[in-house]
Amino acid sequence: MSTPSRPSRRQLGMATLALGALGVVFGDIGTSPLYALQTVFSSDHQAVKPTESDVYGVISLVFWSITLIVSIEFVLFIMRADNDGEGGILALIALIEGSPSKRGRFKVVLIALGMFGVALFYGDGIITPAISVLSAVEGVKVVVPSLESLVLPITIAVLAVLFAIQRFGTHVIGRVFGPVMVIWFSVIAAAGLGRIIAHPAIVKALSPSYGVEFFGNHFGVAFISLGAIVLTITGAEALYADMGHFGRKPISRAWFFVVFPALTLNYMGQGSLILGNPSAIDNPFFLLIPHWGRIPMVVLATVATVIASQSVISGAFSVTKQAVQLGFLPRLTIRHTSAKEIGQVYVPLINWALMAAVVALVLGFGSSTKLASAYGIAVTGTITVDTLLFLVVVRSLWRKPRWLVAFGALAFFTVDLAFLGANLTKVEHGGWFPLSIGLAVFTILSTWKRGSEKVQETRIEEEGSLRSFVHELRAMEPPAVRTRGTAVYLNARHETTPLAMRAGVEHSGTLHQSVVVISIETTKAPYVAESERLVIDDLGYEDDGISHLTASYGFQDRLDVPRLLSLAKEIGLESDVDVDNAVYFLSQVTITPTAAPGMRGWRKRLFVAMARNAASPVDYFHLPSDRTVTLGSQIEL
């Protein structure tokens, strides 16, 4: 009798995940109707007229852009390329780094492109809250035009509250995200459907022939309009980046059964409204709503855009954590905001930096229409990088035939590069902003990666072999004094000696009775099971009280060294190790820039500044501050 209940439980779990995905994953793309068509027909795009041929052409391009890029390219194809369930550009980078390709330079170029895609994602994280909240609050002008002067103050107030509550985490308010977005998609679908029922001729616009005809009759106009139509696919990367939280199937079902139909109905409704009332191009989304419902709609839209912004901000926190663990950023203060969900993190530095940039953006551009010019490049650049890296994975890891990869490249890049090219025409009108942000973040990521590699090369020379050090220790005359207690040394490499350990023996001739050297390796996988976490090594001598632990962590795992020590004790670490009273030793390295080749002077200074402002390893590794000792040394760069 229990067998029939199992499918229903699975279905309930799938529905719950799909509901959660509606609240977290689809906020960005789900609020695009607020400003997308308004931007297409705005004064900045006067060449697109509210005529029947242009409106039908635009709606056709909107529908098929969403279909080709979101439904087919991302949902059906790219989301299949996961790294142990995780998605996003960093997951693709991890897959490519672990690929068997022997073309080293080609791999380096691909990883660099991936890093630039990550950098553009931060630009997206700045623009999305600004344009989403601003476009929602601009609905006030439709209801009460005299309140136009309050749009910017209200927008900034909403954004300030949004960033202020980030430290509490999304687990508290996350429960309401899904239901609110269900209401949102229901309302925008109903608003569009009402107009379609009254004027059903707009349904013809779903035919691709109208988009083709639009290009054929007005190629230049149609091409430029792609720079605004791209706003309808913003958030496509979020479907992929957030895959690890919900899984591919729940996201796919939420998209095809709820989000895609609702967006299609609303865009068709807006198109029908513009045909019947050309002056509606000023704000077709809110003018689609009956007068009595516009104030409630402004409130609902504001809440929906806050949710859309929340998903991008949370994504920026997650990407930052992954970048730190993959070695693209220095240690940062990262706080876990949920005892149950390991992926929910808060990064104070990123939060306040995003807030400052978002507020500056709102004040600098002043309207969602002007901001739209800055939006497209970040979106299309990220999508294009995703596509390129995905095709490399298909060929190098999945071993698909060249002709199939070539066909996919032709199909995907024809669409992606058309959008990217159209948005490059808007560089001087705002597109420079995400490119500038992307270049700045890319410089930071690449500088830290390169600088870390150079410092590691020098440290390896100074640290020397750990096994040789232990052997020399046994032959030392007079022998080192072994003091009571347990000392734990953290070291980046499992084969070398911690500088703090070497300094203690060389300068004071002492060493604790029990010594544990811990090396933490970040894998290309997001998570590592505890059963596969540790490798214990006695370094060839079972009786000298010195052990080495190699700990493997996924780039999404939470680093907790005391917990790691307890786990090691459970699975076979020597019994003399005192976990509760162990003293932790850290090697504090002071980096001095020199004229040595390998990096430009300004990049060396940037690296040193980043190293000095890195988060304390005590917090990063969750060490007890009252039992942590730091010993210093100096390395030239």
XYZ file of C-alpha atoms in Angstrom:
637
model
C 0.000 0.000 0.000
C 2.942 2.340 0.441
C 4.062 2.196 -3.186
C 1.417 4.565 -4.635
C 2.363 7.307 -2.154
C 5.971 7.548 -3.335
C 5.298 9.334 -6.634
C 3.064 11.834 -4.875
C 5.814 12.656 -2.370
C 8.286 13.129 -5.210
C 5.805 15.333 -7.016
C 5.262 17.372 -3.852
C 9.017 17.809 -3.449
C 9.352 18.847 -7.089
C 6.499 21.346 -6.705
C 8.121 22.800 -3.577
C 11.440 23.230 -5.361
C 9.704 24.757 -8.393
C 7.912 27.200 -6.097
C 11.219 28.154 -4.482
C 12.768 28.605 -7.915
C 9.983 31.035 -8.832
C 10.987 33.200 -5.897
C 14.745 33.120 -6.324
C 15.619 32.271 -9.910
C 13.029 34.083 -12.019
C 12.771 37.448 -10.285
C 15.086 39.180 -12.765
C 13.615 37.909 -16.028
C 10.122 37.956 -14.518
C 10.202 41.715 -13.937
C 11.602 42.573 -17.375
C 8.102 43.467 -18.736
C 8.255 46.536 -16.504
C 10.728 48.289 -18.786
C 11.607 46.167 -21.857
C 8.974 47.265 -24.433
C 8.945 50.781 -23.024
C 12.656 50.960 -23.856
C 12.169 49.546 -27.371
C 9.674 52.282 -28.267
C 11.243 55.073 -26.194
C 12.582 58.307 -27.579
C 16.064 56.774 -27.662
C 14.734 54.345 -30.262
C 12.483 56.644 -32.320
C 13.125 54.578 -35.419
C 10.831 51.855 -33.990
C 7.297 53.142 -34.566
C 4.056 52.040 -32.886
C 2.767 50.836 -36.250
C 1.306 47.411 -36.960
C 4.349 46.100 -38.864
C 6.832 47.354 -36.252
C 4.815 46.168 -33.251
C 4.245 42.732 -34.757
C 7.924 42.538 -35.663
C 9.061 43.531 -32.163
C 6.699 41.099 -30.391
C 7.827 38.329 -32.739
C 11.487 39.084 -31.977
C 10.745 39.197 -28.243
C 8.989 35.821 -28.284
C 11.611 34.065 -30.390
C 14.508 35.645 -28.489
C 13.134 34.250 -25.233
C 12.419 30.919 -26.917
C 15.845 30.512 -28.527
C 18.084 31.896 -25.787
C 16.270 31.015 -22.572
C 14.122 27.983 -23.424
C 16.431 26.225 -25.856
C 19.967 27.476 -25.292
C 19.942 27.655 -21.487
C 17.129 25.453 -20.178
C 17.454 22.607 -22.680
C 21.217 22.669 -23.319
C 23.574 24.736 -21.147
C 21.929 23.666 -17.885
C 23.017 20.108 -18.682
C 26.626 21.158 -18.064
C 26.776 21.030 -14.277
C 29.683 20.612 -11.890
C 28.280 18.140 -9.351
C 24.929 19.881 -9.608
C 26.283 23.442 -9.548
C 25.941 25.812 -12.498
C 27.197 29.231 -13.569
C 30.383 30.504 -15.179
C 32.606 29.439 -12.292
C 31.268 25.894 -12.589
C 32.188 25.931 -16.288
C 35.656 27.273 -15.438
C 36.111 24.441 -12.930
C 35.067 21.885 -15.563
C 37.482 23.319 -18.135
C 40.370 23.482 -15.627
C 39.831 19.789 -14.969
C 39.512 18.839 -18.646
C 42.208 16.623 -20.228
C 42.994 19.190 -22.945
C 46.739 19.544 -23.520
C 46.506 22.959 -25.173
C 47.680 24.975 -22.191
C 47.487 28.409 -23.788
C 44.007 27.762 -25.140
C 42.841 26.719 -21.684
C 44.372 29.853 -20.145
C 42.523 32.030 -22.679
C 39.245 30.251 -21.932
C 39.673 30.679 -18.194
C 40.489 34.360 -18.726
C 37.287 34.766 -20.754
C 35.410 33.001 -17.991
C 36.889 35.388 -15.443
C 35.741 38.325 -17.573
C 32.266 36.764 -17.669
C 32.333 36.605 -13.871
C 33.415 40.245 -13.827
C 30.468 41.195 -16.052
C 28.184 39.342 -13.641
C 29.138 41.868 -10.963
C 28.146 44.628 -13.377
C 24.805 42.870 -13.794
C 24.528 42.716 -9.993
C 24.832 46.492 -9.861
C 22.478 47.338 -12.721
C 19.666 44.887 -11.911
C 18.644 46.376 -8.531
C 18.916 49.884 -9.942
C 16.811 49.379 -13.084
C 14.315 46.963 -11.501
C 13.388 49.019 -8.448
C 13.512 52.296 -10.368
C 11.185 50.988 -13.103
C 8.695 49.786 -10.493
C 8.665 53.059 -8.565
C 8.269 54.980 -11.848
C 4.734 53.569 -11.928
C 3.928 56.339 -9.458
C 4.209 58.820 -12.351
C 1.500 56.965 -14.248
C -0.881 57.065 -11.290
C -0.069 60.582 -10.002
C 2.161 62.541 -12.440
C 2.774 65.276 -9.858
C 4.755 62.813 -7.727
C 7.507 62.418 -10.318
C 9.981 64.250 -8.078
C 9.618 61.531 -5.448
C 10.655 58.671 -7.732
C 14.395 58.888 -7.013
C 14.083 59.385 -3.213
C 11.647 56.459 -2.936
C 13.909 54.266 -5.089
C 16.971 55.030 -2.974
C 15.016 54.396 0.246
C 13.842 50.995 -1.010
C 17.377 50.088 -2.096
C 18.820 51.183 1.260
C 16.405 48.898 3.107
C 17.141 46.056 0.685
C 20.897 46.175 1.290
C 20.509 46.802 5.026
C 18.603 43.546 5.549
C 21.108 41.410 3.659
C 22.995 40.587 6.860
C 19.962 38.690 8.149
C 20.090 36.292 5.193
C 17.378 35.168 2.825
C 16.199 32.159 4.823
C 13.838 34.287 6.922
C 12.065 36.031 4.039
C 12.688 33.318 1.458
C 9.461 31.508 2.335
C 7.347 34.356 0.959
C 9.352 34.853 -2.239
C 7.757 31.965 -4.126
C 4.121 32.797 -3.302
C 4.657 36.492 -4.075
C 6.116 35.650 -7.474
C 3.213 33.283 -8.156
C 0.903 36.251 -7.578
C 3.131 38.426 -9.766
C 3.150 36.035 -12.715
C -0.592 35.424 -12.343
C -1.347 39.154 -12.401
C 0.874 40.013 -15.382
C -0.498 37.012 -17.290
C -4.078 38.053 -16.534
C -3.363 41.668 -17.548
C -1.946 40.546 -20.878
C -4.649 37.943 -21.488
C -7.427 40.491 -20.921
C -6.050 42.696 -23.670
C -5.455 39.716 -25.993
C -9.062 38.547 -25.601
C -10.297 42.029 -26.531
C -7.938 42.258 -29.536
C -6.839 38.701 -30.460
C -5.089 39.701 -33.703
C -1.835 40.222 -31.750
C -1.470 36.421 -31.483
C -0.287 36.458 -35.108
C 2.903 38.144 -33.881
C 4.093 34.796 -32.501
C 4.877 33.742 -36.053
C 8.604 34.106 -36.798
C 7.680 35.505 -40.238
C 6.911 38.908 -38.686
C 10.360 39.103 -37.099
C 11.998 38.095 -40.378
C 9.885 40.643 -42.271
C 10.809 43.344 -39.742
C 14.494 42.676 -40.417
C 13.925 42.475 -44.142
C 12.119 45.823 -44.384
C 14.073 47.774 -41.745
C 17.341 45.929 -41.121
C 19.096 48.826 -39.399
C 16.113 49.625 -37.199
C 15.557 45.964 -36.313
C 19.231 45.445 -35.497
C 19.358 48.461 -33.210
C 16.115 47.356 -31.534
C 17.870 44.158 -30.439
C 19.792 46.363 -28.023
C 16.517 46.941 -26.156
C 14.857 43.580 -26.860
C 17.755 41.969 -24.983
C 16.120 43.305 -21.812
C 13.498 40.563 -22.165
C 16.142 37.882 -21.557
C 17.930 39.473 -18.601
C 18.194 36.889 -15.890
C 18.798 33.974 -18.272
C 22.183 33.367 -16.649
C 20.479 33.230 -13.231
C 18.622 30.096 -14.298
C 21.971 28.433 -14.764
C 23.870 30.023 -11.874
C 21.188 29.080 -9.318
C 20.806 25.517 -10.567
C 22.604 24.106 -7.541
C 19.956 25.442 -5.178
C 16.956 23.818 -6.863
C 18.086 21.430 -9.594
C 17.565 21.489 -13.344
C 14.145 19.814 -13.433
C 12.329 22.131 -10.955
C 13.738 25.197 -12.709
C 12.772 23.835 -16.116
C 9.221 23.052 -15.031
C 8.733 26.413 -13.361
C 9.956 28.066 -16.553
C 7.834 26.170 -19.053
C 4.643 25.929 -16.986
C 4.551 29.338 -15.275
C 7.139 31.941 -16.259
C 7.366 31.540 -20.034
C 3.562 31.556 -20.594
C 3.084 34.553 -18.269
C 5.806 36.589 -19.982
C 4.464 35.740 -23.442
C 0.926 36.796 -22.533
C 2.076 40.058 -20.982
C 4.325 41.067 -23.873
C 1.535 40.318 -26.354
C -0.881 42.329 -24.225
C 1.489 45.302 -24.174
C 1.913 45.035 -27.956
C -1.853 45.010 -28.465
C -2.207 48.050 -26.192
C 0.405 49.998 -28.180
C -1.404 49.203 -31.433
C -4.686 50.477 -30.019
C -3.167 53.469 -28.236
C 0.255 54.570 -29.601
C 0.745 57.015 -26.714
C 0.950 53.990 -24.396
C 4.628 53.587 -25.385
C 5.401 55.927 -22.464
C 4.731 53.065 -20.027
C 2.836 50.167 -21.610
C 3.214 47.900 -18.582
C 1.326 50.068 -16.085
C -1.092 51.427 -18.707
C -2.083 47.808 -19.368
C -3.477 47.718 -15.827
C -6.958 49.214 -15.179
C -6.808 52.578 -13.428
C -8.195 51.178 -10.167
C -5.433 48.566 -9.999
C -2.395 50.726 -10.722
C -1.534 51.701 -7.153
C -1.686 48.063 -5.944
C 0.345 47.126 -9.013
C 3.047 49.673 -8.136
C 3.289 48.069 -4.693
C 3.361 44.523 -6.113
C 5.911 45.526 -8.762
C 8.149 47.113 -6.123
C 8.034 43.938 -4.032
C 8.704 41.809 -7.133
C 11.698 43.944 -8.136
C 13.096 43.744 -4.621
C 12.894 39.964 -4.972
C 14.549 40.213 -8.399
C 17.309 42.332 -6.892
C 17.680 39.954 -3.969
C 18.378 37.023 -6.267
C 21.163 38.900 -8.078
C 22.701 40.184 -4.844
C 22.658 36.685 -3.342
C 24.226 35.441 -6.556
C 27.025 37.987 -6.171
C 27.680 36.703 -2.636
C 27.766 33.104 -3.888
C 30.078 33.945 -6.803
C 32.400 35.817 -4.438
C 32.643 32.827 -2.134
C 33.426 30.538 -5.060
C 36.018 33.000 -6.400
C 37.774 33.110 -3.010
C 37.919 29.333 -2.753
C 39.111 28.933 -6.342
C 41.938 31.406 -5.733
C 40.675 34.406 -7.745
C 40.183 36.650 -4.690
C 41.872 37.040 -1.297
C 40.160 35.846 1.859
C 37.068 37.904 2.598
C 34.726 37.924 5.577
C 31.985 35.480 4.600
C 29.124 34.815 6.986
C 26.778 31.880 6.729
C 23.252 33.118 7.378
C 21.477 29.789 7.676
C 22.150 26.806 9.902
C 20.501 24.517 7.330
C 21.397 25.906 3.902
C 25.164 26.041 3.346
C 24.767 28.084 0.164
C 23.223 31.060 1.944
C 26.069 33.450 2.675
C 26.575 37.150 3.290
C 29.702 39.062 2.271
C 29.715 42.510 3.969
C 32.348 44.084 1.680
C 30.457 43.072 -1.478
C 27.122 44.141 -0.010
C 28.145 47.702 0.801
C 30.202 48.080 -2.375
C 27.159 47.018 -4.420
C 24.925 49.421 -2.516
C 27.239 52.376 -3.120
C 27.476 51.547 -6.824
C 23.716 50.998 -7.212
C 22.796 54.298 -5.548
C 25.382 56.123 -7.660
C 23.925 54.487 -10.749
C 20.356 55.548 -9.903
C 21.433 59.136 -9.265
C 23.697 59.227 -12.306
C 21.231 57.861 -14.902
C 17.991 59.046 -13.300
C 15.543 56.809 -15.193
C 15.047 53.160 -16.095
C 15.034 54.030 -19.812
C 18.512 55.545 -19.609
C 19.728 52.694 -17.444
C 18.545 50.194 -20.062
C 21.345 51.348 -22.351
C 23.856 50.181 -19.770
C 22.143 46.861 -19.107
C 22.428 44.966 -22.382
C 26.206 44.623 -22.641
C 26.520 42.974 -19.224
C 23.772 40.494 -20.107
C 24.889 39.640 -23.644
C 28.551 39.474 -22.663
C 27.811 36.980 -19.888
C 25.541 34.887 -22.130
C 28.156 34.779 -24.908
C 30.884 33.636 -22.501
C 28.541 30.971 -21.080
C 27.860 29.683 -24.586
C 31.540 29.540 -25.550
C 32.593 27.695 -22.394
C 29.638 25.314 -22.727
C 30.655 24.371 -26.273
C 34.205 23.709 -25.082
C 32.833 21.402 -22.389
C 30.691 19.616 -24.984
C 33.739 18.955 -27.131
C 36.540 18.393 -24.595
C 34.650 16.596 -21.807
C 31.613 15.060 -23.479
C 33.607 14.151 -26.610
C 30.793 15.096 -28.979
C 31.724 15.127 -32.702
C 33.149 18.291 -34.221
C 30.295 18.695 -36.708
C 27.744 18.722 -33.881
C 29.711 21.320 -31.893
C 30.128 23.422 -35.049
C 26.390 23.280 -35.709
C 25.649 24.324 -32.129
C 28.165 27.162 -32.356
C 26.585 28.410 -35.583
C 23.072 28.296 -34.116
C 23.881 29.800 -30.724
C 26.454 32.393 -31.757
C 24.286 33.699 -34.604
C 21.768 34.814 -31.992
C 24.166 35.694 -29.152
C 26.555 37.757 -31.264
C 23.671 39.590 -32.939
C 22.532 40.781 -29.514
C 26.078 41.552 -28.413
C 26.747 43.531 -31.591
C 23.536 45.525 -31.205
C 24.468 46.437 -27.636
C 27.985 47.499 -28.563
C 26.371 50.418 -30.376
C 25.264 51.711 -26.965
C 28.700 51.931 -25.384
C 28.769 55.720 -25.328
C 25.164 55.917 -24.052
C 25.756 53.879 -20.906
C 27.243 50.618 -22.100
C 30.621 51.866 -20.916
C 29.523 51.349 -17.314
C 29.293 47.529 -17.173
C 32.370 47.277 -19.389
C 34.279 49.493 -16.954
C 33.054 47.451 -13.987
C 33.932 44.251 -15.818
C 37.426 45.473 -16.677
C 38.057 46.611 -13.090
C 36.849 43.333 -11.563
C 38.748 41.296 -14.175
C 41.920 43.192 -13.293
C 41.393 42.387 -9.616
C 40.685 38.691 -10.257
C 43.606 38.167 -12.636
C 46.037 40.184 -10.486
C 45.269 38.152 -7.381
C 45.497 34.866 -9.282
C 48.859 35.753 -10.835
C 50.275 37.326 -7.672
C 49.251 34.332 -5.570
C 51.036 31.989 -7.966
C 54.236 34.086 -7.764
C 54.125 34.221 -3.955
C 53.514 30.472 -3.766
C 56.603 29.807 -5.899
C 58.754 31.798 -3.453
C 57.116 30.254 -0.377
C 57.754 26.728 -1.635
C 61.475 27.499 -1.823
C 61.575 28.979 1.699
C 59.386 26.347 3.342
C 61.298 23.321 2.089
C 60.208 19.693 2.268
C 58.102 18.709 5.298
C 59.352 15.124 5.303
C 62.971 16.322 5.193
C 62.272 18.711 8.062
C 60.787 15.906 10.202
C 63.797 13.712 9.409
C 66.212 16.507 10.360
C 64.227 17.100 13.544
C 64.856 13.521 14.679
C 68.588 13.929 14.082
C 68.787 17.385 15.673
C 71.450 17.893 18.345
C 70.574 18.869 20.947
C 67.039 17.626 20.285
C 64.162 20.066 20.212
C 62.345 20.485 23.511
C 58.832 18.989 23.242
C 56.388 21.067 25.300
C 53.031 19.836 26.542
C 49.899 20.241 24.442
C 48.825 20.129 20.819
C 49.928 22.545 18.087
C 48.064 22.818 14.794
C 49.824 24.451 11.834
C 47.912 25.527 8.727
C 49.852 25.292 5.483
C 48.768 25.784 1.890
C 50.765 22.803 0.524
C 50.917 19.297 1.910
C 54.525 18.678 0.847
C 56.179 21.752 2.449
C 56.939 22.870 6.008
C 54.807 25.638 7.586
C 56.988 28.721 8.030
C 55.643 29.171 11.578
C 56.673 25.614 12.498
C 60.158 26.018 11.004
C 60.642 29.400 12.734
C 59.619 27.998 16.127
C 62.177 25.184 15.958
C 65.001 27.279 14.484
C 64.641 30.256 16.854
C 63.546 28.665 20.145
C 64.361 24.992 19.700
C 60.904 23.939 20.890
C 57.986 22.003 19.458
C 54.736 20.811 20.987
C 54.360 17.186 22.028
C 51.575 16.639 19.502
C 51.800 18.435 16.164
C 49.212 18.411 13.386
C 49.945 20.070 10.034
C 46.780 20.747 8.022
C 46.712 21.488 4.301
C 43.391 22.421 2.739
C 42.809 21.749 -0.940
C 39.867 23.293 -2.755
C 38.556 20.890 -5.372
C 36.857 21.719 -8.653
C 33.647 20.224 -7.234
C 31.196 22.362 -5.220
C 30.972 19.936 -2.286
C 33.009 17.073 -0.835
C 31.433 14.400 1.360
C 32.878 14.143 4.886
C 33.694 10.494 4.217
C 36.086 11.684 1.500
C 37.296 14.797 3.313
C 40.513 13.660 5.003
C 43.771 11.856 4.330
C 45.938 11.242 7.438
C 49.711 10.835 7.049
C 52.208 10.090 9.864
C 55.055 11.331 7.605
C 56.904 8.042 7.930
C 57.312 8.107 11.723
C 54.593 6.813 14.012
C 56.259 7.701 17.305
C 57.248 11.376 16.962
C 53.791 12.890 17.495
C 53.749 14.713 14.145
C 50.882 14.078 11.747
C 49.727 15.635 8.517
C 46.135 16.071 7.390
C 45.178 16.772 3.799
C 41.617 18.087 3.753
C 39.563 18.369 0.577
C 36.838 21.001 0.392
C 34.484 21.901 -2.412
C 34.373 25.528 -3.459
C 30.912 25.793 -1.893
C 31.839 24.057 1.381
C 32.183 25.916 4.687
C 35.741 25.864 6.024
C 35.876 24.935 9.725
C 39.282 23.760 10.931
C 38.319 22.840 14.543
C 35.508 20.702 13.136
C 38.043 19.188 10.757
C 40.342 18.285 13.667
C 37.463 16.597 15.500
C 36.611 14.609 12.378
C 40.246 13.501 12.057
C 40.259 12.341 15.691
C 37.138 10.269 14.984
C 38.668 8.444 12.024
C 42.121 7.614 13.352
C 44.273 10.630 14.282
C 46.590 9.783 17.195
C 44.916 9.782 20.609
C 47.318 12.325 22.203
C 45.869 15.156 20.110
C 43.847 17.467 22.380
C 41.138 18.879 20.137
C 39.542 21.091 22.782
C 42.760 22.843 23.848
C 44.815 22.798 20.656
C 46.804 25.939 19.822
C 46.627 27.050 16.178
C 49.690 28.589 14.500
C 49.473 30.755 11.378
C 52.240 32.025 9.112
C 51.732 35.741 8.471
C 53.588 36.710 5.290
C 54.531 40.324 4.554
C 54.884 40.844 0.791
C 57.351 43.426 -0.510
C 57.084 44.495 -4.175
C 60.409 44.576 -6.044
C 61.646 45.254 -9.573
C 61.790 41.516 -10.343
C 60.118 40.500 -13.629
C 56.832 38.608 -13.846
C 54.298 41.330 -13.011
C 54.033 45.016 -13.739
C 54.787 47.361 -10.857
C 51.246 48.690 -10.531
C 49.840 45.146 -10.430
C 52.315 44.217 -7.695
C 51.194 47.221 -5.658
C 47.564 46.270 -6.231
C 48.260 42.701 -5.111
C 50.031 43.898 -1.953
C 47.123 46.218 -1.123
C 44.657 43.346 -1.568
C 46.785 41.036 0.595
C 46.944 43.610 3.392
C 43.175 43.988 3.398
C 42.359 40.282 3.249
C 40.107 38.945 5.984
C 41.712 37.466 9.053
C 42.401 33.745 8.616
C 41.087 33.324 12.158
C 37.590 34.171 10.991
C 37.949 32.552 7.589
C 38.934 29.159 9.019
C 36.710 29.585 12.098
C 39.645 29.321 14.509
C 39.306 30.120 18.235
C 40.876 33.575 18.605
C 42.090 32.916 22.154
C 44.088 29.882 20.980
C 45.574 31.234 17.741
C 49.174 32.463 17.384
C 50.525 34.290 14.322
C 54.214 34.305 13.374
C 55.487 36.649 10.662
C 57.863 36.313 7.725
C 58.691 38.329 4.607
C 58.554 37.451 0.910
C 59.676 39.566 -2.041
C 57.411 39.743 -5.093
